Coordinates of N, CA, C and O and ligand atoms in Angstrom, one line a residue:
M689 N 99.4 96.5 124.3 CA 98.5 95.5 123.9 C 98.7 95.2 122.4 O 98.9 96.1 121.6
R690 N 98.8 93.9 122.1 CA 99.0 93.5 120.7 C 97.9 92.6 120.3 O 97.8 91.5 120.9
L691 N 97.1 93.0 119.4 CA 96.0 92.1 119.0 C 95.7 92.1 117.5 O 96.1 92.9 116.7
I692 N 95.0 91.0 117.2 CA 94.5 90.8 115.8 C 93.0 91.0 115.8 O 92.3 90.5 116.7
L693 N 92.5 91.8 114.8 CA 91.0 91.8 114.6 C 90.7 90.9 113.5 O 91.2 91.1 112.4
L694 N 89.9 89.9 113.7 CA 89.5 89.0 112.7 C 88.0 89.2 112.3 O 87.2 89.5 113.2
G695 N 87.7 89.0 111.0 CA 86.3 89.1 110.7 C 86.2 89.4 109.2 O 87.1 89.9 108.6
P696 N 85.1 89.0 108.6 CA 84.9 89.2 107.1 C 84.8 90.6 106.7 O 84.7 91.5 107.6
P697 N 84.9 90.9 105.4 CA 84.8 92.3 104.9 C 83.4 92.8 105.4 O 82.4 92.1 105.3
G698 N 83.4 94.0 105.9 CA 82.2 94.6 106.4 C 81.8 94.3 107.8 O 80.8 94.7 108.3
A699 N 82.6 93.5 108.5 CA 82.3 93.1 109.9 C 82.5 94.3 110.9 O 82.0 94.2 112.0
G700 N 83.2 95.3 110.5 CA 83.4 96.4 111.3 C 84.8 96.5 112.0 O 85.0 97.2 113.0
K701 N 85.7 95.8 111.4 CA 87.1 95.8 111.9 C 87.7 97.2 111.9 O 88.3 97.6 112.9
G702 N 87.6 97.9 110.8 CA 88.1 99.3 110.7 C 87.5 100.2 111.8 O 88.2 101.0 112.4
T703 N 86.2 100.1 111.9 CA 85.5 101.0 112.9 C 86.0 100.7 114.3 O 86.3 101.6 115.1
Q704 N 86.1 99.4 114.7 CA 86.5 99.1 116.0 C 88.0 99.4 116.2 O 88.4 99.9 117.3
A705 N 88.8 99.2 115.2 CA 90.2 99.5 115.3 C 90.4 101.0 115.6 O 91.2 101.4 116.5
Q706 N 89.6 101.8 114.9 CA 89.7 103.3 115.2 C 89.4 103.7 116.6 O 90.1 104.5 117.2
K707 N 88.4 103.0 117.2 CA 88.0 103.3 118.6 C 89.1 102.8 119.5 O 89.4 103.5 120.5
L708 N 89.7 101.7 119.2 CA 90.8 101.2 120.1 C 92.0 102.2 120.0 O 92.7 102.4 121.0
V709 N 92.3 102.7 118.8 CA 93.4 103.6 118.6 C 93.2 104.8 119.6 O 94.1 105.3 120.3
E710 N 92.0 105.4 119.5 CA 91.7 106.6 120.4 C 91.8 106.3 121.8 O 92.3 107.1 122.6
R711 N 91.3 105.1 122.2 CA 91.2 104.8 123.7 C 92.5 104.3 124.3 O 92.7 104.5 125.5
H712 N 93.2 103.6 123.5 CA 94.4 102.9 124.1 C 95.7 103.3 123.6 O 96.7 102.7 123.9
R713 N 95.7 104.3 122.8 CA 97.0 104.8 122.2 C 97.9 103.7 121.6 O 99.1 103.6 121.9
I714 N 97.3 102.9 120.8 CA 98.0 101.9 120.1 C 97.7 102.2 118.6 O 96.8 102.9 118.3
V715 N 98.6 101.6 117.7 CA 98.4 102.0 116.3 C 97.6 100.9 115.5 O 97.6 99.7 115.9
Q716 N 96.9 101.3 114.5 CA 96.1 100.4 113.7 C 97.0 100.0 112.4 O 97.4 100.9 111.7
L717 N 97.2 98.8 112.2 CA 98.0 98.4 111.0 C 97.0 97.6 110.1 O 96.8 96.5 110.3
S718 N 96.5 98.4 109.1 CA 95.6 97.8 108.2 C 96.3 97.5 106.9 O 96.8 98.4 106.2
T719 N 96.5 96.2 106.6 CA 97.2 95.9 105.3 C 96.4 96.4 104.1 O 97.0 96.8 103.1
G720 N 95.1 96.4 104.2 CA 94.3 97.0 103.1 C 94.6 98.5 102.9 O 94.9 98.9 101.8
D721 N 94.7 99.3 104.0 CA 95.1 100.7 103.9 C 96.5 100.8 103.3 O 96.7 101.7 102.5
M722 N 97.4 100.0 103.8 CA 98.8 100.1 103.3 C 98.9 99.8 101.9 O 99.6 100.5 101.1
L723 N 98.1 98.8 101.4 CA 98.2 98.4 100.0 C 97.5 99.5 99.2 O 98.0 99.8 98.1
R724 N 96.4 100.0 99.7 CA 95.8 101.1 98.9 C 96.7 102.3 98.8 O 96.8 102.9 97.7
A725 N 97.5 102.6 99.8 CA 98.4 103.7 99.7 C 99.5 103.4 98.7 O 99.9 104.2 97.9
A726 N 99.9 102.1 98.7 CA 100.9 101.7 97.7 C 100.4 101.8 96.3 O 101.1 102.2 95.3
V727 N 99.1 101.5 96.1 CA 98.5 101.6 94.8 C 98.5 103.1 94.3 O 98.9 103.4 93.2
R728 N 98.1 104.0 95.3 CA 98.0 105.4 95.0 C 99.4 105.9 94.6 O 99.5 106.8 93.7
A729 N 100.4 105.5 95.3 CA 101.8 106.0 95.1 C 102.4 105.3 93.9 O 103.6 105.6 93.6
A730 N 101.7 104.3 93.3 CA 102.2 103.5 92.2 C 103.6 102.9 92.5 O 104.5 103.0 91.6
T731 N 103.8 102.4 93.7 CA 105.1 101.7 94.0 C 105.0 100.3 93.3 O 104.0 99.9 92.9
P732 N 106.2 99.6 93.3 CA 106.2 98.3 92.7 C 105.1 97.4 93.3 O 104.4 96.6 92.7
V733 N 105.0 97.5 94.7 CA 104.0 96.7 95.4 C 102.6 97.0 94.9 O 101.8 96.2 94.6
G734 N 102.4 98.4 94.8 CA 101.1 98.9 94.4 C 100.7 98.4 93.0 O 99.6 98.0 92.8
L735 N 101.7 98.4 92.1 CA 101.4 98.0 90.8 C 101.0 96.5 90.7 O 100.2 96.1 89.9
K736 N 101.7 95.7 91.6 CA 101.4 94.3 91.6 C 100.1 94.0 92.2 O 99.3 93.1 91.9
A737 N 99.7 94.9 93.2 CA 98.5 94.6 94.0 C 97.2 95.0 93.4 O 96.1 94.4 93.6
K738 N 97.3 96.1 92.6 CA 96.0 96.8 92.1 C 95.0 95.8 91.5 O 93.8 95.8 92.0
D739 N 95.3 95.1 90.5 CA 94.3 94.2 89.8 C 93.8 93.2 90.7 O 92.6 92.9 90.7
L740 N 94.7 92.6 91.5 CA 94.2 91.5 92.5 C 93.2 92.1 93.4 O 92.1 91.5 93.7
M741 N 93.5 93.3 94.0 CA 92.6 93.9 94.9 C 91.3 94.3 94.3 O 90.2 94.0 94.8
D742 N 91.3 94.8 93.1 CA 90.1 95.2 92.4 C 89.2 94.0 92.1 O 88.0 94.1 92.1
R743 N 89.8 92.8 92.0 CA 89.0 91.6 91.7 C 88.6 91.0 93.0 O 87.8 90.0 93.0
G744 N 89.1 91.5 94.1 CA 88.7 90.9 95.4 C 89.5 89.7 95.8 O 89.2 88.9 96.7
E745 N 90.7 89.5 95.1 CA 91.6 88.4 95.4 C 92.7 88.9 96.3 O 92.8 90.1 96.5
L746 N 93.4 87.9 96.9 CA 94.4 88.3 97.8 C 95.7 88.6 97.1 O 96.1 88.0 96.1
V747 N 96.5 89.5 97.7 CA 97.8 89.8 97.3 C 98.7 88.7 97.8 O 98.4 88.1 98.9
P748 N 99.8 88.3 97.1 CA 100.6 87.2 97.6 C 101.1 87.4 99.0 O 101.4 88.5 99.5
D749 N 101.1 86.2 99.7 CA 101.5 86.3 101.1 C 102.8 87.0 101.4 O 102.9 87.8 102.3
E750 N 103.8 86.7 100.6 CA 105.2 87.3 100.9 C 105.1 88.8 100.8 O 105.9 89.5 101.5
V751 N 104.3 89.3 99.9 CA 104.2 90.8 99.8 C 103.7 91.4 101.1 O 104.3 92.3 101.6
V752 N 102.5 90.9 101.6 CA 102.0 91.5 102.8 C 102.9 91.2 104.0 O 103.0 92.1 104.9
I753 N 103.5 90.0 104.1 CA 104.3 89.7 105.2 C 105.5 90.7 105.3 O 105.8 91.2 106.4
Q754 N 106.0 91.0 104.2 CA 107.1 92.0 104.1 C 106.7 93.4 104.6 O 107.4 94.0 105.4
I755 N 105.5 93.8 104.1 CA 105.0 95.1 104.5 C 104.8 95.2 106.0 O 105.2 96.1 106.7
V756 N 104.2 94.1 106.6 CA 103.9 94.1 108.0 C 105.2 94.1 108.8 O 105.3 94.8 109.8
S757 N 106.1 93.2 108.4 CA 107.4 93.1 109.1 C 108.1 94.5 109.2 O 108.5 94.9 110.3
E758 N 108.1 95.2 108.1 CA 108.8 96.5 108.1 C 108.0 97.5 109.0 O 108.6 98.3 109.8
R759 N 106.7 97.4 108.9 CA 105.9 98.4 109.7 C 106.0 98.2 111.2 O 106.1 99.1 112.0
L760 N 106.2 96.9 111.6 CA 106.3 96.6 113.0 C 107.6 97.1 113.6 O 107.7 97.3 114.8
D761 N 108.6 97.4 112.8 CA 109.8 97.9 113.3 C 109.8 99.4 113.5 O 110.7 100.0 114.1
E762 N 108.7 100.1 113.1 CA 108.6 101.5 113.3 C 108.3 101.8 114.8 O 107.6 101.1 115.4
P763 N 108.9 102.9 115.3 CA 108.8 103.2 116.7 C 107.4 103.3 117.3 O 107.2 103.0 118.4
D764 N 106.4 103.8 116.5 CA 105.1 104.0 117.0 C 104.4 102.7 117.3 O 103.4 102.7 118.0
C765 N 105.0 101.5 116.9 CA 104.4 100.2 117.3 C 104.8 99.8 118.7 O 104.2 98.7 119.1
S766 N 105.7 100.5 119.3 CA 106.2 99.9 120.6 C 105.2 99.9 121.7 O 105.3 99.2 122.6
N767 N 104.2 100.8 121.6 CA 103.1 100.8 122.6 C 102.1 99.7 122.4 O 101.2 99.6 123.2
G768 N 102.1 99.1 121.3 CA 101.1 98.1 120.9 C 100.5 98.3 119.6 O 100.7 99.4 119.1
F769 N 99.8 97.3 119.0 CA 99.2 97.5 117.7 C 98.0 96.6 117.5 O 97.9 95.6 118.2
I770 N 97.2 97.0 116.6 CA 96.1 96.2 116.1 C 96.3 95.8 114.7 O 96.5 96.7 113.8
L771 N 96.3 94.5 114.5 CA 96.4 94.1 113.1 C 95.0 93.9 112.5 O 94.2 93.2 113.1
D772 N 94.8 94.6 111.5 CA 93.4 94.7 110.9 C 93.6 94.2 109.4 O 94.1 94.9 108.6
G773 N 93.1 93.0 109.1 CA 93.2 92.5 107.7 C 94.4 91.7 107.5 O 94.7 91.3 106.4
F774 N 95.1 91.4 108.6 CA 96.3 90.6 108.5 C 96.4 89.9 109.9 O 96.3 90.5 110.9
P775 N 96.7 88.6 109.9 CA 96.9 87.6 108.8 C 95.5 87.3 108.2 O 94.5 87.4 108.8
R776 N 95.6 86.8 106.9 CA 94.4 86.5 106.2 C 94.5 85.0 105.7 O 93.5 84.6 105.1
T777 N 95.6 84.4 105.9 CA 95.8 83.0 105.4 C 96.6 82.3 106.5 O 97.2 83.0 107.3
V778 N 96.5 81.0 106.5 CA 97.3 80.2 107.5 C 98.8 80.5 107.4 O 99.5 80.8 108.3
P779 N 99.3 80.5 106.1 CA 100.8 80.8 106.0 C 101.1 82.2 106.5 O 102.2 82.4 107.1
Q780 N 100.2 83.2 106.3 CA 100.5 84.5 106.9 C 100.5 84.4 108.4 O 101.3 85.1 109.1
A781 N 99.6 83.6 109.0 CA 99.6 83.5 110.5 C 100.9 82.8 111.0 O 101.4 83.2 112.0
E782 N 101.3 81.9 110.2 CA 102.6 81.2 110.6 C 103.8 82.1 110.5 O 104.6 82.2 111.4
A783 N 103.8 82.9 109.4 CA 104.9 83.9 109.2 C 104.8 84.9 110.3 O 105.9 85.3 110.8
L784 N 103.6 85.3 110.7 CA 103.5 86.3 111.8 C 104.1 85.8 113.1 O 104.8 86.5 113.8
E785 N 103.8 84.5 113.4 CA 104.4 83.9 114.6 C 105.9 84.0 114.6 O 106.5 84.4 115.6
E786 N 106.5 83.6 113.5 CA 108.0 83.6 113.4 C 108.5 85.0 113.5 O 109.5 85.3 114.2
L787 N 107.8 85.9 112.9 CA 108.2 87.3 112.9 C 108.2 87.9 114.3 O 109.1 88.6 114.7
L788 N 107.1 87.6 115.0 CA 107.0 88.2 116.3 C 108.0 87.6 117.3 O 108.6 88.3 118.1
E789 N 108.3 86.3 117.1 CA 109.3 85.6 117.9 C 110.6 86.3 117.7 O 111.4 86.6 118.6
R790 N 111.0 86.5 116.4 CA 112.2 87.1 116.0 C 112.4 88.5 116.7 O 113.4 89.0 117.1
K791 N 111.2 89.2 116.7 CA 111.2 90.6 117.2 C 111.0 90.6 118.7 O 110.9 91.6 119.4
Q792 N 110.9 89.4 119.3 CA 110.7 89.2 120.7 C 109.4 89.9 121.2 O 109.4 90.6 122.2
L793 N 108.3 89.7 120.5 CA 107.0 90.3 120.8 C 106.0 89.2 121.0 O 106.1 88.2 120.3
Q794 N 105.0 89.5 121.9 CA 104.0 88.5 122.0 C 102.6 89.0 121.7 O 102.3 90.2 122.0
L795 N 101.8 88.2 121.1 CA 100.4 88.5 120.8 C 99.6 88.4 122.0 O 99.8 87.4 122.7
D796 N 98.7 89.3 122.4 CA 97.9 89.2 123.6 C 96.6 88.5 123.3 O 96.2 87.7 124.1
V797 N 96.0 88.9 122.2 CA 94.6 88.3 122.0 C 94.2 88.5 120.5 O 94.7 89.3 119.8
V798 N 93.3 87.6 120.1 CA 92.7 87.7 118.7 C 91.2 87.8 118.9 O 90.6 87.0 119.5
V799 N 90.7 89.0 118.5 CA 89.3 89.2 118.6 C 88.6 89.0 117.3 O 88.9 89.7 116.3
E800 N 87.6 88.1 117.3 CA 86.9 87.8 116.1 C 85.5 88.5 116.1 O 84.8 88.3 117.1
L801 N 85.2 89.3 115.1 CA 83.9 89.9 115.0 C 83.0 88.9 114.2 O 83.2 88.8 113.0
A802 N 82.0 88.3 114.9 CA 81.2 87.4 114.2 C 79.9 88.1 113.6 O 79.3 88.8 114.4
V803 N 79.7 87.9 112.4 CA 78.5 88.5 111.7 C 77.8 87.6 110.7 O 78.5 86.7 110.2
N804 N 76.5 87.8 110.5 CA 75.9 87.0 109.4 C 76.1 87.6 108.1 O 76.2 88.8 107.9
E805 N 76.2 86.7 107.1 CA 76.6 87.2 105.7 C 75.6 88.1 105.1 O 76.0 89.0 104.3
A806 N 74.3 87.9 105.4 CA 73.3 88.8 104.7 C 73.6 90.2 105.1 O 73.5 91.1 104.3
A807 N 74.0 90.5 106.3 CA 74.3 91.8 106.8 C 75.5 92.4 106.1 O 75.6 93.6 105.9
L808 N 76.4 91.6 105.8 CA 77.7 92.1 105.2 C 77.5 92.8 103.9 O 78.0 93.9 103.6
L809 N 76.7 92.2 103.0 CA 76.4 92.7 101.7 C 75.8 94.1 101.9 O 76.2 95.1 101.2
E810 N 74.8 94.2 102.8 CA 74.1 95.4 103.0 C 75.1 96.5 103.5 O 75.1 97.6 103.1
R811 N 76.0 96.1 104.5 CA 76.9 97.1 105.0 C 77.9 97.6 104.0 O 78.2 98.8 104.0
V812 N 78.4 96.7 103.2 CA 79.4 97.1 102.2 C 78.7 98.0 101.1 O 79.3 99.0 100.6
E813 N 77.5 97.6 100.8 CA 76.7 98.5 99.8 C 76.5 99.9 100.3 O 76.6 100.9 99.7
K814 N 76.2 99.9 101.6 CA 76.0 101.2 102.3 C 77.3 102.0 102.3 O 77.3 103.2 102.0
R815 N 78.4 101.3 102.6 CA 79.7 102.0 102.7 C 80.0 102.6 101.3 O 80.4 103.7 101.1
A816 N 79.7 101.8 100.2 CA 80.0 102.3 98.9 C 79.1 103.5 98.5 O 79.6 104.5 98.0
A817 N 77.8 103.4 98.9 CA 76.9 104.5 98.6 C 77.3 105.8 99.3 O 77.2 106.9 98.8
E818 N 77.8 105.6 100.5 CA 78.1 106.8 101.3 C 79.5 107.4 101.0 O 79.8 108.6 101.4
S819 N 80.3 106.7 100.3 CA 81.7 107.2 100.1 C 81.8 108.1 98.8 O 82.8 108.5 98.4
G820 N 80.7 108.2 98.0 CA 80.6 109.1 96.9 C 81.8 108.9 95.9 O 81.9 107.7 95.4
D821 N 82.5 109.9 95.6 CA 83.6 109.8 94.6 C 84.8 108.9 95.1 O 85.6 108.5 94.3
N822 N 84.9 108.8 96.4 CA 86.0 108.0 97.0 C 85.7 106.6 97.2 O 86.3 105.9 97.9
V823 N 84.7 106.1 96.5 CA 84.3 104.7 96.6 C 85.5 103.7 96.3 O 86.3 104.0 95.4
R824 N 85.7 102.8 97.1 CA 86.8 101.8 96.9 C 86.5 101.0 95.7 O 85.4 100.6 95.4
S825 N 87.6 100.7 94.9 CA 87.3 100.1 93.6 C 86.9 98.6 93.8 O 86.6 97.9 92.9
D826 N 87.0 98.1 95.1 CA 86.6 96.7 95.3 C 85.3 96.7 96.1 O 84.8 95.6 96.5
D827 N 84.6 97.8 96.3 CA 83.3 97.8 97.0 C 82.2 97.7 95.9 O 81.4 98.6 95.8
N828 N 82.2 96.7 95.2 CA 81.1 96.4 94.2 C 80.7 95.0 94.4 O 81.4 94.2 95.0
A829 N 79.4 94.7 94.0 CA 78.9 93.3 94.3 C 79.8 92.2 93.9 O 80.0 91.2 94.6
E830 N 80.4 92.3 92.7 CA 81.2 91.2 92.2 C 82.4 91.0 93.0 O 82.7 89.8 93.4
A831 N 83.2 92.1 93.3 CA 84.4 91.9 94.1 C 84.1 91.5 95.5 O 84.8 90.7 96.1
L832 N 83.0 92.0 96.0 CA 82.6 91.6 97.4 C 82.3 90.1 97.5 O 82.7 89.5 98.4
K833 N 81.6 89.6 96.5 CA 81.3 88.2 96.5 C 82.6 87.4 96.5 O 82.8 86.5 97.3
K834 N 83.5 87.9 95.7 CA 84.8 87.2 95.7 C 85.5 87.3 97.0 O 86.1 86.3 97.5
R835 N 85.5 88.5 97.6 CA 86.2 88.7 98.9 C 85.6 87.8 100.0 O 86.3 87.3 100.9
L836 N 84.2 87.6 99.9 CA 83.6 86.7 100.9 C 84.0 85.2 100.6 O 84.3 84.5 101.6
D837 N 84.1 84.9 99.4 CA 84.5 83.5 99.0 C 85.9 83.3 99.6 O 86.2 82.2 100.1
V838 N 86.8 84.2 99.3 CA 88.2 84.1 99.7 C 88.2 84.0 101.3 O 89.0 83.3 101.8
Y839 N 87.4 84.8 101.9 CA 87.4 84.8 103.4 C 87.0 83.4 103.9 O 87.7 82.9 104.7
R840 N 86.0 82.9 103.3 CA 85.5 81.6 103.8 C 86.6 80.5 103.6 O 86.9 79.7 104.4
A841 N 87.2 80.5 102.4 CA 88.2 79.5 102.1 C 89.5 79.7 102.8 O 90.1 78.7 103.2
Q842 N 90.0 80.9 102.8 CA 91.4 81.1 103.3 C 91.5 81.7 104.7 O 92.5 81.5 105.3
T843 N 90.6 82.6 105.1 CA 90.7 83.3 106.3 C 90.0 82.6 107.5 O 90.5 82.6 108.6
A844 N 88.8 82.1 107.2 CA 88.0 81.4 108.2 C 88.8 80.4 109.0 O 88.6 80.3 110.3
P845 N 89.7 79.6 108.4 CA 90.5 78.6 109.2 C 91.3 79.2 110.3 O 91.7 78.5 111.2
L846 N 91.5 80.5 110.3 CA 92.3 81.2 111.3 C 91.6 81.2 112.7 O 92.2 81.2 113.7
T847 N 90.2 81.1 112.6 CA 89.5 81.0 113.9 C 90.0 79.8 114.7 O 90.3 79.9 115.9
E848 N 90.0 78.7 114.0 CA 90.5 77.4 114.7 C 91.9 77.5 115.0 O 92.3 77.1 116.1
F849 N 92.7 78.1 114.2 CA 94.2 78.2 114.4 C 94.4 79.0 115.7 O 95.2 78.5 116.6
Y850 N 93.7 80.1 115.9 CA 93.9 80.9 117.1 C 93.2 80.3 118.3 O 93.6 80.5 119.5
R851 N 92.1 79.6 118.1 CA 91.4 78.9 119.2 C 92.3 77.9 119.8 O 92.5 77.9 121.1
R852 N 93.0 77.1 119.0 CA 93.9 76.1 119.5 C 95.1 76.7 120.3 O 95.6 76.1 121.2
K853 N 95.4 77.9 120.0 CA 96.5 78.6 120.7 C 96.0 79.3 122.0 O 96.8 79.9 122.7
G854 N 94.7 79.2 122.2 CA 94.1 79.8 123.4 C 94.1 81.3 123.3 O 93.9 82.0 124.3
L855 N 94.1 81.9 122.1 CA 94.1 83.3 122.0 C 92.8 83.9 121.5 O 92.6 85.1 121.5
L856 N 91.9 83.1 121.1 CA 90.7 83.6 120.4 C 89.6 84.0 121.4 O 89.2 83.4 122.3
K857 N 89.0 85.2 121.1 CA 87.8 85.7 121.8 C 86.8 86.1 120.7 O 87.2 86.9 119.8
Q858 N 85.6 85.7 120.8 CA 84.6 86.0 119.8 C 83.6 87.0 120.4 O 83.2 87.0 121.5
V859 N 83.3 88.0 119.5 CA 82.4 89.1 119.9 C 81.3 89.1 118.8 O 81.5 88.9 117.6
N860 N 80.1 89.4 119.3 CA 78.9 89.5 118.3 C 79.0 90.8 117.6 O 78.7 91.9 118.1
G861 N 79.4 90.7 116.3 CA 79.6 91.9 115.5 C 78.3 92.5 114.9 O 78.3 93.5 114.3
M862 N 77.2 91.8 115.3 CA 75.9 92.3 114.8 C 75.3 93.3 115.8 O 74.3 94.0 115.5
A863 N 75.9 93.4 117.0 CA 75.4 94.4 118.0 C 75.8 95.8 117.5 O 76.6 96.0 116.7
P864 N 75.1 96.8 118.1 CA 75.4 98.2 117.8 C 76.9 98.5 118.1 O 77.5 97.9 119.0
I865 N 77.5 99.4 117.3 CA 78.9 99.7 117.4 C 79.4 99.9 118.8 O 80.4 99.4 119.2
E866 N 78.6 100.7 119.6 CA 79.1 101.0 120.9 C 79.1 99.7 121.8 O 80.0 99.6 122.7
E867 N 78.2 98.8 121.6 CA 78.2 97.6 122.4 C 79.3 96.7 122.0 O 80.0 96.1 122.9
V868 N 79.6 96.7 120.7 CA 80.8 95.8 120.3 C 82.0 96.4 120.9 O 82.9 95.6 121.5
S869 N 82.2 97.7 120.9 CA 83.4 98.3 121.5 C 83.5 98.1 123.0 O 84.6 97.9 123.5
A870 N 82.3 98.1 123.7 CA 82.3 97.9 125.1 C 82.8 96.5 125.4 O 83.6 96.2 126.3
E871 N 82.3 95.6 124.6 CA 82.7 94.1 124.7 C 84.2 94.0 124.5 O 84.9 93.2 125.2
I872 N 84.7 94.6 123.5 CA 86.2 94.5 123.2 C 86.9 95.1 124.4 O 88.0 94.6 124.8
D873 N 86.4 96.2 125.0 CA 87.1 96.8 126.1 C 87.1 95.8 127.3 O 88.1 95.8 128.0
R874 N 86.1 95.1 127.5 CA 86.0 94.1 128.6 C 87.1 93.1 128.3 O 87.8 92.6 129.2
I875 N 87.2 92.6 127.1 CA 88.3 91.6 126.7 C 89.6 92.2 127.1 O 90.5 91.5 127.6
F876 N 89.8 93.5 126.7 CA 91.1 94.2 127.0 C 91.4 94.1 128.5 O 92.6 93.8 128.9
E877 N 90.4 94.4 129.3 CA 90.7 94.4 130.7 C 91.0 93.1 131.2 O 92.0 92.9 132.0
D878 N 90.3 92.1 130.7 CA 90.6 90.7 131.1 C 92.1 90.3 130.8 O 92.8 89.7 131.6
V879 N 92.4 90.6 129.6 CA 93.8 90.2 129.1 C 94.9 91.0 129.8 O 95.9 90.4 130.1
A880 N 94.6 92.2 130.2 CA 95.6 93.0 130.9 C 95.8 92.6 132.3 O 96.8 92.9 132.9
K881 N 94.9 91.8 132.8 CA 95.0 91.3 134.3 C 96.3 90.5 134.5 O 96.7 89.7 133.6
Ligands
ADP1013 P1 88.0 94.1 103.5 O1 88.4 93.4 104.7 O2 86.9 95.1 103.7 O3 87.8 93.2 102.3 P2 90.8 95.3 103.3 O4 90.9 96.8 103.2 O5 91.2 94.6 104.5 O6 89.2 95.0 103.0 O7 91.5 94.6 102.1 C1 91.2 95.0 100.7 C2 92.0 94.1 99.8 O8 93.5 94.2 100.0 C3 91.8 92.6 99.9 O9 90.7 92.1 99.2 C4 93.1 92.0 99.3 O10 93.2 92.1 97.9 C5 94.2 93.0 99.9 N1 94.7 92.6 101.2 C6 94.6 93.2 102.4 N2 95.2 92.6 103.3 C7 95.7 91.5 102.8 C8 96.4 90.3 103.3 N3 96.7 90.2 104.6 N4 96.8 89.4 102.4 C9 96.5 89.5 101.1 N5 95.8 90.5 100.6 C10 95.4 91.4 101.4

């Protein structure tokens, strides 16, 4: 199974991806996690990304496209993967199409977690409060506001992009975690038919 999880910051993409990893033996490819690892390791990509991420802005398309392309070539992706946080712009989605075509892989489904914005602020504040010393440097009110603005302007158009391709499935991300994951499992079964 190859899928994209779509949804704003705080929608629960990471939580649901983790469950899918456990249940379906596929890997989670989170560009946010990969970039944070690059920042920690102070690689050239990390050095370029850090300030942008801290401000809640996007890292340039070609940087993330390159990271994803290389990651998809690793053997653990052969059983399937969940893209979490990528694509985030229409150019990234177009690059992904080309990339998958070149690698002779097909996307099965795009699952969008739909949530209302008031809840997002609360969820991200809670995540920041619970993570103690490990708090993400972009989990503060200012950066979150920026991340939401960026989502609305640059990522939200992907809903329509994938709807047109007949790949989009929407799930109510406001439901309890277990309900959301049951719903995603149903989508999986449908797609696998
Ligand atoms: P969230 O979805 O909770 O905002 P992520 O962990 O997915 O967090 O991403 C954190 C930051 O990493 C983003 O705000 C952005 O700066 C950068 N980033 C992650 N994925 C991408 C991407 N596909 N394109 C550009 N920047 C990205």
